[in-house]
Amino acid sequence: MNPIHPIDVVLRKRDGHSLRDEEIHAFIRAIVERTPERQLVTDAQIAAFLMAVFLRGLDARELATLTSVMRFSGDTFDATPLKTFTVDKHSTGGVGDKTSLLIAPILAAVGLAAPTLEGIPGICVPMISGRSLGHTGGTLDKLETIPGFNTQLNLQQLAETLKQCGAALIGQTPRIVPADRTLYALRDHTGTVESPFLITASIMSKKLAESLNALVLDVKVGSGAFMPSYEKSKFLAELMVQTGETSGTRTVALLTSMNEPLGRFSGNWIEVWECVDIMQGRRHPVSRDLIELSNILSGWMLHLAGRASTPEEGARLADQILTSGDAYKAWLKIIAAQGGDLSVFENPASHHKPTASRILKASQSGYLASMDCKQVGWAVQRLGAGRAKPGDPVSAHAGIESHVKLGDHIEEGQPLFTLFSEDASLLDEPEQMLQNTLVLTAEPPVIEPLIRETISASGAQP
Ligand code: URA
């Protein structure tokens, strides 16, 4: 057979053809196998390929092939020796979204309570998470505020932690899906980040490399979402579900509202503190949406794992596990196994040590009708909790506390947000950003439900 040249792949996609599997395979292999001395494919050709995909799209087969070839472009986690049910959750990113910190221990508690014949938890959650970027927070940055906690486990250590605890919370290793590193870096420079096809291949190749039996996707919609419209979020959710199912992983996507920060705190340590409070049985009223979403996502995971006959039954089970303290016991086990110092959970509030804070109060009375949640996320980033570019350090103690929720009636002078930073000079701009984005109305607003739609292999359900 004639060799496949990268330029021919680019030309065929540019001209609107459907690429053959061998062509996709050859192109991605060339990316992974090239060296400075042997430029099997150039950055210019990869950039042109990305733009051709951005403009022409991919059909279902091409997308499944691209995702699969990327998935196997480096190391993958092999969960088969554990003989357990592997399940994970992925969120497209939000503000104050800390559901992973509750979901991993909830699922681990169920898995620990029902071990396999080999004594391995019956459900395992190999959660490979990311860092904060742009207006959204990152699970790894939150976890790394726990002294000693190690997110950089290799795949052998991941397997050991799963055997012992039923869940592990780790970062991407450089050897998992190396093709995505190259593609993602070039997408950033070529205006092709927003392609739903490229997002699907990027996210799903990394999730499927965890060797999952099931995956629940939390695709955000609303002013704080990554995608600019409801339709685009829904299309992305459909592509991801179709791609997951094609590869043999049961996949469900929930379209969920991100019109305000989720829960009470948005930052790093303060988000860990909020979750520890909940797991220790203290439910602050402002954490209500966080608890509800965590239970619903866990409910779907438990249902797909065969531990609940419906997702609703799964959500009730998840709530019982939170209330009984079993999730907290599983949390302590996971954190200890990954080297974390458990003493910080004895009094989590006392570990919140911002050097500067300010309370933003309402300048008038009315109903809190809306806010640009992306702006709230950027305010959190400017306080020091997020990054301007990859690799920047983040502050453990910066962030905001939400005192009110959309739809609440507010009196003039009532506290809306408390801002925290480790540098007093960083308070002014975020305060102004928050002030500018809040809309108060005389009439009660209509608030969108937390769960907008559920997308599964059998279609969409309102
Ligand atoms: N997260 C990813 O990992 N990839 C994308 O393309 C977008 C979000």
CSV table of C-alpha atoms and ligand atoms in Angstrom, one decimal:
chain,number,residue,atom,x,y,z
A,1,MET,CA,0.0,0.0,0.0
A,2,ASN,CA,1.2,3.5,-0.8
A,3,PRO,CA,2.3,5.6,2.2
A,4,ILE,CA,-0.1,8.2,3.5
A,5,HIS,CA,1.3,11.7,3.4
A,6,PRO,CA,0.0,14.2,6.0
A,7,ILE,CA,-0.5,16.9,3.3
A,8,ASP,CA,-2.9,14.6,1.4
A,9,VAL,CA,-4.9,14.1,4.6
A,10,VAL,CA,-5.1,17.9,5.1
A,11,LEU,CA,-6.2,18.4,1.4
A,12,ARG,CA,-8.9,15.7,1.6
A,13,LYS,CA,-10.4,17.2,4.8
A,14,ARG,CA,-10.1,20.7,3.4
A,15,ASP,CA,-12.1,19.6,0.3
A,16,GLY,CA,-14.9,18.1,2.4
A,17,HIS,CA,-14.1,14.4,2.1
A,18,SER,CA,-14.7,11.9,4.8
A,19,LEU,CA,-11.2,10.7,5.9
A,20,ARG,CA,-10.5,6.9,5.9
A,21,ASP,CA,-9.5,5.3,9.2
A,22,GLU,CA,-6.0,4.7,7.9
A,23,GLU,CA,-5.6,8.4,7.1
A,24,ILE,CA,-6.6,9.5,10.6
A,25,HIS,CA,-4.4,6.8,12.1
A,26,ALA,CA,-1.3,7.8,9.9
A,27,PHE,CA,-1.8,11.5,10.7
A,28,ILE,CA,-2.0,11.0,14.5
A,29,ARG,CA,0.9,8.5,14.5
A,30,ALA,CA,3.0,11.0,12.6
A,31,ILE,CA,2.3,13.6,15.4
A,32,VAL,CA,3.3,11.2,18.2
A,33,GLU,CA,6.3,9.7,16.5
A,34,ARG,CA,7.9,12.8,15.1
A,35,THR,CA,11.2,14.0,16.6
A,36,PRO,CA,13.1,17.3,16.0
A,37,GLU,CA,15.3,15.4,13.6
A,38,ARG,CA,12.4,13.6,11.8
A,39,GLN,CA,9.5,15.9,11.1
A,40,LEU,CA,7.0,13.4,9.9
A,41,VAL,CA,4.4,16.1,10.1
A,42,THR,CA,5.0,19.8,10.5
A,43,ASP,CA,3.2,22.2,12.9
A,44,ALA,CA,1.9,24.0,9.9
A,45,GLN,CA,0.3,20.8,8.6
A,46,ILE,CA,-1.2,20.1,12.0
A,47,ALA,CA,-2.6,23.6,12.2
A,48,ALA,CA,-4.1,23.3,8.7
A,49,PHE,CA,-5.6,19.9,9.6
A,50,LEU,CA,-7.2,21.5,12.7
A,51,MET,CA,-8.7,24.3,10.7
A,52,ALA,CA,-10.0,21.9,8.1
A,53,VAL,CA,-11.7,19.9,10.8
A,54,PHE,CA,-13.0,23.1,12.4
A,55,LEU,CA,-14.6,24.2,9.1
A,56,ARG,CA,-15.7,20.8,7.7
A,57,GLY,CA,-16.5,18.8,10.8
A,58,LEU,CA,-16.2,15.1,11.2
A,59,ASP,CA,-18.9,12.4,10.7
A,60,ALA,CA,-19.6,9.9,13.5
A,61,ARG,CA,-17.1,7.3,12.2
A,62,GLU,CA,-14.3,9.8,11.7
A,63,LEU,CA,-14.8,11.2,15.2
A,64,ALA,CA,-14.9,7.8,16.8
A,65,THR,CA,-11.7,6.9,15.0
A,66,LEU,CA,-9.9,10.1,15.8
A,67,THR,CA,-10.9,9.7,19.5
A,68,SER,CA,-9.7,6.1,19.6
A,69,VAL,CA,-6.4,6.7,17.8
A,70,MET,CA,-5.7,9.7,20.2
A,71,ARG,CA,-6.7,7.5,23.2
A,72,PHE,CA,-4.2,4.9,22.3
A,73,SER,CA,-1.4,7.4,21.4
A,74,GLY,CA,0.3,6.8,24.7
A,75,ASP,CA,-0.2,5.0,28.0
A,76,THR,CA,-3.7,3.9,29.0
A,77,PHE,CA,-4.9,2.7,32.3
A,78,ASP,CA,-5.9,-1.0,32.3
A,79,ALA,CA,-8.5,-1.7,34.9
A,80,THR,CA,-9.3,-5.2,33.8
A,81,PRO,CA,-7.1,-6.9,36.4
A,82,LEU,CA,-9.1,-5.1,39.1
A,83,LYS,CA,-12.3,-6.9,37.9
A,84,THR,CA,-14.3,-4.0,39.1
A,85,PHE,CA,-16.8,-1.6,37.6
A,86,THR,CA,-15.0,1.6,36.6
A,87,VAL,CA,-17.0,4.8,36.3
A,88,ASP,CA,-16.1,8.5,36.2
A,89,LYS,CA,-17.7,11.9,35.8
A,90,HIS,CA,-16.4,14.8,33.7
A,91,SER,CA,-17.5,18.4,33.8
A,92,THR,CA,-17.0,20.9,31.0
A,93,GLY,CA,-15.9,23.4,33.7
A,94,GLY,CA,-17.6,25.9,35.8
A,95,VAL,CA,-17.4,28.4,38.7
A,96,GLY,CA,-17.4,26.9,42.2
A,97,ASP,CA,-17.9,23.4,40.6
A,98,LYS,CA,-16.5,21.1,43.2
A,99,THR,CA,-18.8,18.1,42.6
A,100,SER,CA,-15.8,15.8,42.0
A,101,LEU,CA,-14.8,16.2,45.6
A,102,LEU,CA,-18.1,14.8,46.8
A,103,ILE,CA,-18.8,12.3,44.0
A,104,ALA,CA,-15.5,10.4,44.3
A,105,PRO,CA,-16.0,9.5,48.0
A,106,ILE,CA,-19.7,8.8,47.5
A,107,LEU,CA,-19.0,6.2,44.8
A,108,ALA,CA,-16.0,4.9,46.7
A,109,ALA,CA,-18.1,4.3,49.8
A,110,VAL,CA,-20.6,2.2,47.8
A,111,GLY,CA,-17.7,0.3,46.2
A,112,LEU,CA,-16.0,-0.3,49.5
A,113,ALA,CA,-19.2,-1.6,51.0
A,114,ALA,CA,-19.6,-4.2,48.2
A,115,PRO,CA,-16.1,-5.6,47.4
A,116,THR,CA,-15.5,-8.2,44.7
A,117,LEU,CA,-14.5,-11.8,45.6
A,118,GLU,CA,-10.8,-10.6,45.4
A,119,GLY,CA,-11.6,-7.9,48.1
A,120,ILE,CA,-11.3,-5.0,45.6
A,121,PRO,CA,-14.1,-2.4,45.8
A,122,GLY,CA,-17.0,-3.3,43.5
A,123,ILE,CA,-17.0,0.2,42.0
A,124,CYS,CA,-13.8,2.2,41.3
A,125,VAL,CA,-13.5,5.8,40.2
A,126,PRO,CA,-10.1,6.5,38.4
A,127,MET,CA,-10.6,10.2,38.3
A,128,ILE,CA,-8.0,12.0,36.2
A,129,SER,CA,-8.7,15.8,36.6
A,130,GLY,CA,-7.4,19.1,35.3
A,131,ARG,CA,-6.2,22.5,36.6
A,132,SER,CA,-7.9,25.8,36.6
A,133,LEU,CA,-7.7,27.7,33.3
A,134,GLY,CA,-9.5,30.9,32.2
A,135,HIS,CA,-12.6,31.6,34.3
A,136,THR,CA,-13.1,28.0,35.5
A,137,GLY,CA,-11.6,26.2,38.5
A,138,GLY,CA,-9.6,23.0,38.5
A,139,THR,CA,-10.0,20.0,40.8
A,140,LEU,CA,-6.2,19.5,41.1
A,141,ASP,CA,-5.6,23.0,42.3
A,142,LYS,CA,-8.2,22.5,45.0
A,143,LEU,CA,-6.8,19.2,46.2
A,144,GLU,CA,-3.3,20.5,46.3
A,145,THR,CA,-4.2,22.9,49.1
A,146,ILE,CA,-4.4,19.8,51.3
A,147,PRO,CA,-0.8,19.6,52.8
A,148,GLY,CA,1.1,16.6,51.4
A,149,PHE,CA,-1.6,15.5,49.0
A,150,ASN,CA,0.0,14.0,45.9
A,151,THR,CA,-1.9,14.3,42.6
A,152,GLN,CA,1.0,13.0,40.5
A,153,LEU,CA,0.5,9.2,40.8
A,154,ASN,CA,1.7,6.9,38.1
A,155,LEU,CA,-0.7,4.3,36.6
A,156,GLN,CA,0.6,1.6,38.9
A,157,GLN,CA,0.0,3.8,42.0
A,158,LEU,CA,-3.4,4.6,40.6
A,159,ALA,CA,-4.3,0.9,40.5
A,160,GLU,CA,-3.0,0.4,44.1
A,161,THR,CA,-5.0,3.4,45.4
A,162,LEU,CA,-8.2,2.1,43.6
A,163,LYS,CA,-7.7,-1.3,45.2
A,164,GLN,CA,-7.4,0.2,48.6
A,165,CYS,CA,-9.9,3.1,48.5
A,166,GLY,CA,-12.2,2.6,45.5
A,167,ALA,CA,-11.3,6.1,44.1
A,168,ALA,CA,-8.2,8.1,43.3
A,169,LEU,CA,-8.0,11.8,42.3
A,170,ILE,CA,-5.0,12.4,40.1
A,171,GLY,CA,-3.6,14.6,37.3
A,172,GLN,CA,-2.9,13.9,33.7
A,173,THR,CA,0.5,12.2,33.2
A,174,PRO,CA,2.6,13.3,30.2
A,175,ARG,CA,2.4,9.8,28.8
A,176,ILE,CA,-1.5,9.7,28.7
A,177,VAL,CA,-2.9,10.8,25.3
A,178,PRO,CA,0.3,12.7,24.2
A,179,ALA,CA,-1.4,13.4,20.8
A,180,ASP,CA,-3.8,15.8,22.7
A,181,ARG,CA,-0.9,17.8,24.1
A,182,THR,CA,0.3,18.7,20.6
A,183,LEU,CA,-3.2,19.2,19.2
A,184,TYR,CA,-4.4,21.3,22.2
A,185,ALA,CA,-1.4,23.6,22.2
A,186,LEU,CA,-1.8,24.3,18.4
A,187,ARG,CA,-5.6,24.7,18.8
A,188,ASP,CA,-4.9,27.5,21.2
A,189,HIS,CA,-2.8,29.3,18.5
A,190,THR,CA,-5.1,28.6,15.5
A,191,GLY,CA,-8.6,29.7,16.7
A,192,THR,CA,-9.8,26.1,16.6
A,193,VAL,CA,-10.4,25.5,20.4
A,194,GLU,CA,-14.2,25.9,20.0
A,195,SER,CA,-14.7,23.1,17.5
A,196,PRO,CA,-17.2,20.6,19.1
A,197,PHE,CA,-15.5,17.8,17.2
A,198,LEU,CA,-12.0,18.7,18.4
A,199,ILE,CA,-13.3,19.2,22.0
A,200,THR,CA,-15.0,15.8,21.9
A,201,ALA,CA,-11.9,14.0,20.7
A,202,SER,CA,-9.8,15.8,23.3
A,203,ILE,CA,-12.0,15.2,26.3
A,204,MET,CA,-13.2,11.7,25.3
A,205,SER,CA,-9.7,10.3,24.4
A,206,LYS,CA,-8.5,11.2,27.9
A,207,LYS,CA,-11.6,9.9,29.7
A,208,LEU,CA,-11.6,6.7,27.6
A,209,ALA,CA,-7.9,6.1,28.4
A,210,GLU,CA,-9.1,5.5,32.0
A,211,SER,CA,-10.7,2.2,30.8
A,212,LEU,CA,-14.2,3.1,31.9
A,213,ASN,CA,-17.3,1.0,31.9
A,214,ALA,CA,-19.4,4.1,32.3
A,215,LEU,CA,-19.1,7.9,32.1
A,216,VAL,CA,-21.4,10.7,33.2
A,217,LEU,CA,-20.8,14.0,31.6
A,218,ASP,CA,-21.8,17.3,33.2
A,219,VAL,CA,-22.1,19.7,30.2
A,220,LYS,CA,-22.7,23.3,31.4
A,221,VAL,CA,-25.1,25.7,29.9
A,222,GLY,CA,-25.7,29.3,30.7
A,223,SER,CA,-23.6,32.4,31.3
A,224,GLY,CA,-20.7,30.6,33.0
A,225,ALA,CA,-20.5,27.8,30.4
A,226,PHE,CA,-17.6,27.2,28.1
A,227,MET,CA,-19.9,26.9,25.0
A,228,PRO,CA,-21.6,30.1,24.0
A,229,SER,CA,-25.2,28.8,23.5
A,230,TYR,CA,-27.6,26.1,24.7
A,231,GLU,CA,-27.7,24.6,21.2
A,232,LYS,CA,-23.9,24.3,21.0
A,233,SER,CA,-23.6,22.8,24.5
A,234,LYS,CA,-26.3,20.2,23.5
A,235,PHE,CA,-24.6,19.4,20.2
A,236,LEU,CA,-21.3,18.8,22.1
A,237,ALA,CA,-23.1,16.6,24.6
A,238,GLU,CA,-24.6,14.5,21.8
A,239,LEU,CA,-21.2,14.1,20.1
A,240,MET,CA,-19.6,13.0,23.4
A,241,VAL,CA,-22.4,10.5,24.2
A,242,GLN,CA,-22.3,9.0,20.7
A,243,THR,CA,-18.5,8.8,20.8
A,244,GLY,CA,-18.4,7.2,24.3
A,245,GLU,CA,-21.1,4.6,23.4
A,246,THR,CA,-19.4,3.7,20.1
A,247,SER,CA,-16.3,2.9,22.1
A,248,GLY,CA,-18.2,0.6,24.5
A,249,THR,CA,-18.5,2.9,27.5
A,250,ARG,CA,-22.0,3.6,28.7
A,251,THR,CA,-22.2,7.4,28.5
A,252,VAL,CA,-24.8,9.9,29.7
A,253,ALA,CA,-24.7,13.7,29.5
A,254,LEU,CA,-26.6,16.1,31.7
A,255,LEU,CA,-27.0,19.6,30.5
A,256,THR,CA,-26.8,21.7,33.8
A,257,SER,CA,-27.2,25.4,34.5
A,258,MET,CA,-24.1,27.4,35.2
A,259,ASN,CA,-25.7,30.9,35.6
A,260,GLU,CA,-24.2,31.5,39.1
A,261,PRO,CA,-21.4,29.9,41.1
A,262,LEU,CA,-22.2,26.4,42.3
A,263,GLY,CA,-22.5,26.3,46.1
A,264,ARG,CA,-21.1,28.6,48.7
A,265,PHE,CA,-17.4,29.1,47.9
A,266,SER,CA,-15.4,29.6,44.7
A,267,GLY,CA,-11.6,29.2,45.1
A,268,ASN,CA,-9.3,26.5,46.1
A,269,TRP,CA,-9.0,25.6,49.9
A,270,ILE,CA,-12.4,27.2,50.5
A,271,GLU,CA,-14.0,24.7,48.1
A,272,VAL,CA,-12.4,21.8,49.9
A,273,TRP,CA,-13.7,23.2,53.2
A,274,GLU,CA,-17.3,23.5,51.8
A,275,CYS,CA,-17.2,19.8,50.8
A,276,VAL,CA,-15.7,18.7,54.1
A,277,ASP,CA,-18.5,20.6,55.9
A,278,ILE,CA,-21.1,18.7,53.9
A,279,MET,CA,-19.5,15.3,54.4
A,280,GLN,CA,-19.2,16.1,58.1
A,281,GLY,CA,-23.0,16.8,58.2
A,282,ARG,CA,-23.0,20.6,58.1
A,283,ARG,CA,-25.2,21.7,55.2
A,284,HIS,CA,-25.0,25.5,54.6
A,285,PRO,CA,-28.2,26.7,52.8
A,286,VAL,CA,-26.0,28.3,50.0
A,287,SER,CA,-24.5,24.8,49.3
A,288,ARG,CA,-27.9,23.4,48.4
A,289,ASP,CA,-27.4,23.4,44.6
A,290,LEU,CA,-24.0,21.8,45.0
A,291,ILE,CA,-25.4,19.0,47.1
A,292,GLU,CA,-28.3,18.5,44.7
A,293,LEU,CA,-26.1,18.3,41.6
A,294,SER,CA,-23.5,16.0,43.3
A,295,ASN,CA,-26.3,13.6,44.3
A,296,ILE,CA,-27.9,13.6,40.8
A,297,LEU,CA,-24.6,13.0,39.0
A,298,SER,CA,-23.7,10.3,41.6
A,299,GLY,CA,-27.2,8.8,41.2
A,300,TRP,CA,-26.6,8.4,37.4
A,301,MET,CA,-23.2,6.8,38.1
A,302,LEU,CA,-24.7,4.4,40.7
A,303,HIS,CA,-27.5,3.6,38.2
A,304,LEU,CA,-25.1,2.8,35.4
A,305,ALA,CA,-23.0,0.7,37.8
A,306,GLY,CA,-26.1,-1.4,38.5
A,307,ARG,CA,-26.4,-0.2,42.2
A,308,ALA,CA,-29.7,1.6,41.7
A,309,SER,CA,-32.6,0.7,39.5
A,310,THR,CA,-33.2,4.3,38.5
A,311,PRO,CA,-31.0,7.5,38.6
A,312,GLU,CA,-33.4,8.9,41.1
A,313,GLU,CA,-33.0,6.0,43.4
A,314,GLY,CA,-29.2,6.4,42.9
A,315,ALA,CA,-29.5,10.1,43.9
A,316,ARG,CA,-31.3,9.1,47.1
A,317,LEU,CA,-28.7,6.5,47.9
A,318,ALA,CA,-25.9,9.1,47.3
A,319,ASP,CA,-27.6,11.5,49.7
A,320,GLN,CA,-27.9,8.8,52.4
A,321,ILE,CA,-24.1,8.1,52.0
A,322,LEU,CA,-23.4,11.7,52.5
A,323,THR,CA,-25.6,12.0,55.5
A,324,SER,CA,-24.4,8.7,57.2
A,325,GLY,CA,-20.8,9.9,57.2
A,326,ASP,CA,-19.7,7.0,54.9
A,327,ALA,CA,-18.7,9.4,52.2
A,328,TYR,CA,-16.5,11.2,54.7
A,329,LYS,CA,-14.8,8.0,55.8
A,330,ALA,CA,-14.1,7.2,52.2
A,331,TRP,CA,-12.7,10.7,51.7
A,332,LEU,CA,-10.3,10.3,54.6
A,333,LYS,CA,-9.1,7.0,53.2
A,334,ILE,CA,-8.5,8.5,49.7
A,335,ILE,CA,-6.7,11.6,51.1
A,336,ALA,CA,-4.5,9.5,53.4
A,337,ALA,CA,-3.6,7.0,50.7
A,338,GLN,CA,-2.4,9.9,48.5
A,339,GLY,CA,-0.3,11.4,51.3
A,340,GLY,CA,-2.6,14.2,52.5
A,341,ASP,CA,-2.5,15.5,56.1
A,342,LEU,CA,-5.9,14.6,57.6
A,343,SER,CA,-5.5,17.0,60.6
A,344,VAL,CA,-6.7,20.0,58.4
A,345,PHE,CA,-10.2,18.5,58.3
A,346,GLU,CA,-10.6,18.7,62.1
A,347,ASN,CA,-11.4,22.4,61.8
A,348,PRO,CA,-11.4,23.3,58.1
A,349,ALA,CA,-12.5,26.9,58.7
A,350,SER,CA,-9.3,27.6,60.7
A,351,HIS,CA,-7.2,26.8,57.7
A,352,HIS,CA,-8.7,29.5,55.6
A,353,LYS,CA,-6.0,32.2,55.8
A,354,PRO,CA,-6.6,35.0,53.3
A,355,THR,CA,-4.6,38.2,54.2
A,356,ALA,CA,-7.2,40.5,52.8
A,357,SER,CA,-11.0,40.4,52.5
A,358,ARG,CA,-13.9,42.7,51.6
A,359,ILE,CA,-17.7,42.3,51.7
A,360,LEU,CA,-19.6,43.5,48.7
A,361,LYS,CA,-23.1,44.8,49.9
A,362,ALA,CA,-26.2,45.4,47.8
A,363,SER,CA,-26.5,49.1,46.8
A,364,GLN,CA,-30.3,48.7,46.4
A,365,SER,CA,-33.1,46.3,47.3
A,366,GLY,CA,-34.7,43.8,44.8
A,367,TYR,CA,-34.6,40.3,43.5
A,368,LEU,CA,-31.2,38.9,42.3
A,369,ALA,CA,-32.3,38.2,38.7
A,370,SER,CA,-29.1,37.4,36.9
A,371,MET,CA,-25.3,37.7,36.6
A,372,ASP,CA,-22.7,37.0,34.0
A,373,CYS,CA,-21.2,33.9,35.7
A,374,LYS,CA,-18.2,34.0,33.5
A,375,GLN,CA,-17.4,37.4,34.9
A,376,VAL,CA,-17.7,36.0,38.4
A,377,GLY,CA,-15.2,33.3,37.4
A,378,TRP,CA,-12.8,35.9,36.1
A,379,ALA,CA,-13.2,37.9,39.4
A,380,VAL,CA,-12.2,34.7,41.3
A,381,GLN,CA,-9.2,34.3,38.9
A,382,ARG,CA,-8.2,38.0,39.4
A,383,LEU,CA,-8.3,37.5,43.2
A,384,GLY,CA,-5.4,35.0,42.7
A,385,ALA,CA,-7.3,31.7,42.7
A,386,GLY,CA,-7.0,31.1,39.0
A,387,ARG,CA,-4.4,31.4,36.2
A,388,ALA,CA,-3.8,33.9,33.5
A,389,LYS,CA,-1.8,31.3,31.6
A,390,PRO,CA,-0.9,27.6,32.0
A,391,GLY,CA,1.8,27.0,34.6
A,392,ASP,CA,1.0,30.2,36.7
A,393,PRO,CA,0.9,29.6,40.5
A,394,VAL,CA,-2.5,29.8,42.2
A,395,SER,CA,-3.4,31.1,45.7
A,396,ALA,CA,-4.8,28.6,48.1
A,397,HIS,CA,-6.8,31.1,50.0
A,398,ALA,CA,-8.2,33.5,47.4
A,399,GLY,CA,-11.8,33.3,46.1
A,400,ILE,CA,-15.3,34.4,47.0
A,401,GLU,CA,-18.1,33.4,49.3
A,402,SER,CA,-21.6,33.7,47.8
A,403,HIS,CA,-24.1,34.8,50.4
A,404,VAL,CA,-27.1,34.9,48.1
A,405,LYS,CA,-28.5,32.9,45.2
A,406,LEU,CA,-30.4,33.8,42.0
A,407,GLY,CA,-34.0,34.5,42.8
A,408,ASP,CA,-33.4,35.6,46.4
A,409,HIS,CA,-34.9,38.9,47.6
A,410,ILE,CA,-32.2,41.2,48.8
A,411,GLU,CA,-32.3,44.3,51.1
A,412,GLU,CA,-30.2,47.3,50.5
A,413,GLY,CA,-26.9,46.9,52.4
A,414,GLN,CA,-27.2,43.1,52.6
A,415,PRO,CA,-23.9,41.2,52.0
A,416,LEU,CA,-23.8,39.6,48.5
A,417,PHE,CA,-20.2,38.3,48.2
A,418,THR,CA,-17.2,38.2,50.5
A,419,LEU,CA,-13.9,38.5,48.5
A,420,PHE,CA,-10.7,36.9,49.8
A,421,SER,CA,-7.2,37.4,48.6
A,422,GLU,CA,-3.6,37.0,49.7
A,423,ASP,CA,-2.9,40.5,48.3
A,424,ALA,CA,-5.0,43.5,49.3
A,425,SER,CA,-4.2,45.3,46.1
A,426,LEU,CA,-6.1,42.5,44.2
A,427,LEU,CA,-9.5,43.3,45.7
A,428,ASP,CA,-10.6,46.4,43.8
A,429,GLU,CA,-10.9,45.1,40.3
A,430,PRO,CA,-12.8,41.9,41.2
A,431,GLU,CA,-15.1,43.9,43.5
A,432,GLN,CA,-16.0,46.2,40.5
A,433,MET,CA,-16.5,43.2,38.2
A,434,LEU,CA,-18.9,41.6,40.6
A,435,GLN,CA,-20.8,44.8,41.2
A,436,ASN,CA,-21.1,45.4,37.4
A,437,THR,CA,-22.5,42.0,36.6
A,438,LEU,CA,-25.3,41.7,39.2
A,439,VAL,CA,-28.9,42.5,37.9
A,440,LEU,CA,-31.5,43.2,40.5
A,441,THR,CA,-35.2,43.5,39.6
A,442,ALA,CA,-38.4,44.6,41.3
A,443,GLU,CA,-40.3,41.4,40.2
A,444,PRO,CA,-39.2,37.9,41.1
A,445,PRO,CA,-37.2,36.4,38.1
A,446,VAL,CA,-37.8,33.0,36.5
A,447,ILE,CA,-34.9,30.8,37.4
A,448,GLU,CA,-33.8,28.0,35.2
A,449,PRO,CA,-33.8,24.5,36.7
A,450,LEU,CA,-30.4,23.0,37.6
A,451,ILE,CA,-30.8,20.1,35.3
A,452,ARG,CA,-32.0,21.2,31.8
A,453,GLU,CA,-31.8,18.0,29.8
A,454,THR,CA,-30.4,14.5,29.9
A,455,ILE,CA,-28.8,13.0,26.8
A,456,SER,CA,-28.3,9.2,26.6
A,457,ALA,CA,-27.9,6.7,23.8
A,458,SER,CA,-31.7,6.6,23.6
A,459,GLY,CA,-31.9,10.3,22.9
A,460,ALA,CA,-32.7,13.5,24.8
A,461,GLN,CA,-35.0,13.7,27.8
A,462,PRO,CA,-36.2,17.1,29.2
B,1,URA,N1,-11.0,20.2,28.0
B,1,URA,C1,-10.2,19.4,27.3
B,1,URA,O1,-9.5,18.6,27.8
B,1,URA,N2,-10.1,19.6,25.9
B,1,URA,C2,-10.9,20.5,25.3
B,1,URA,O2,-10.8,20.6,24.1
B,1,URA,C3,-11.7,21.4,26.0
B,1,URA,C4,-11.8,21.2,27.4
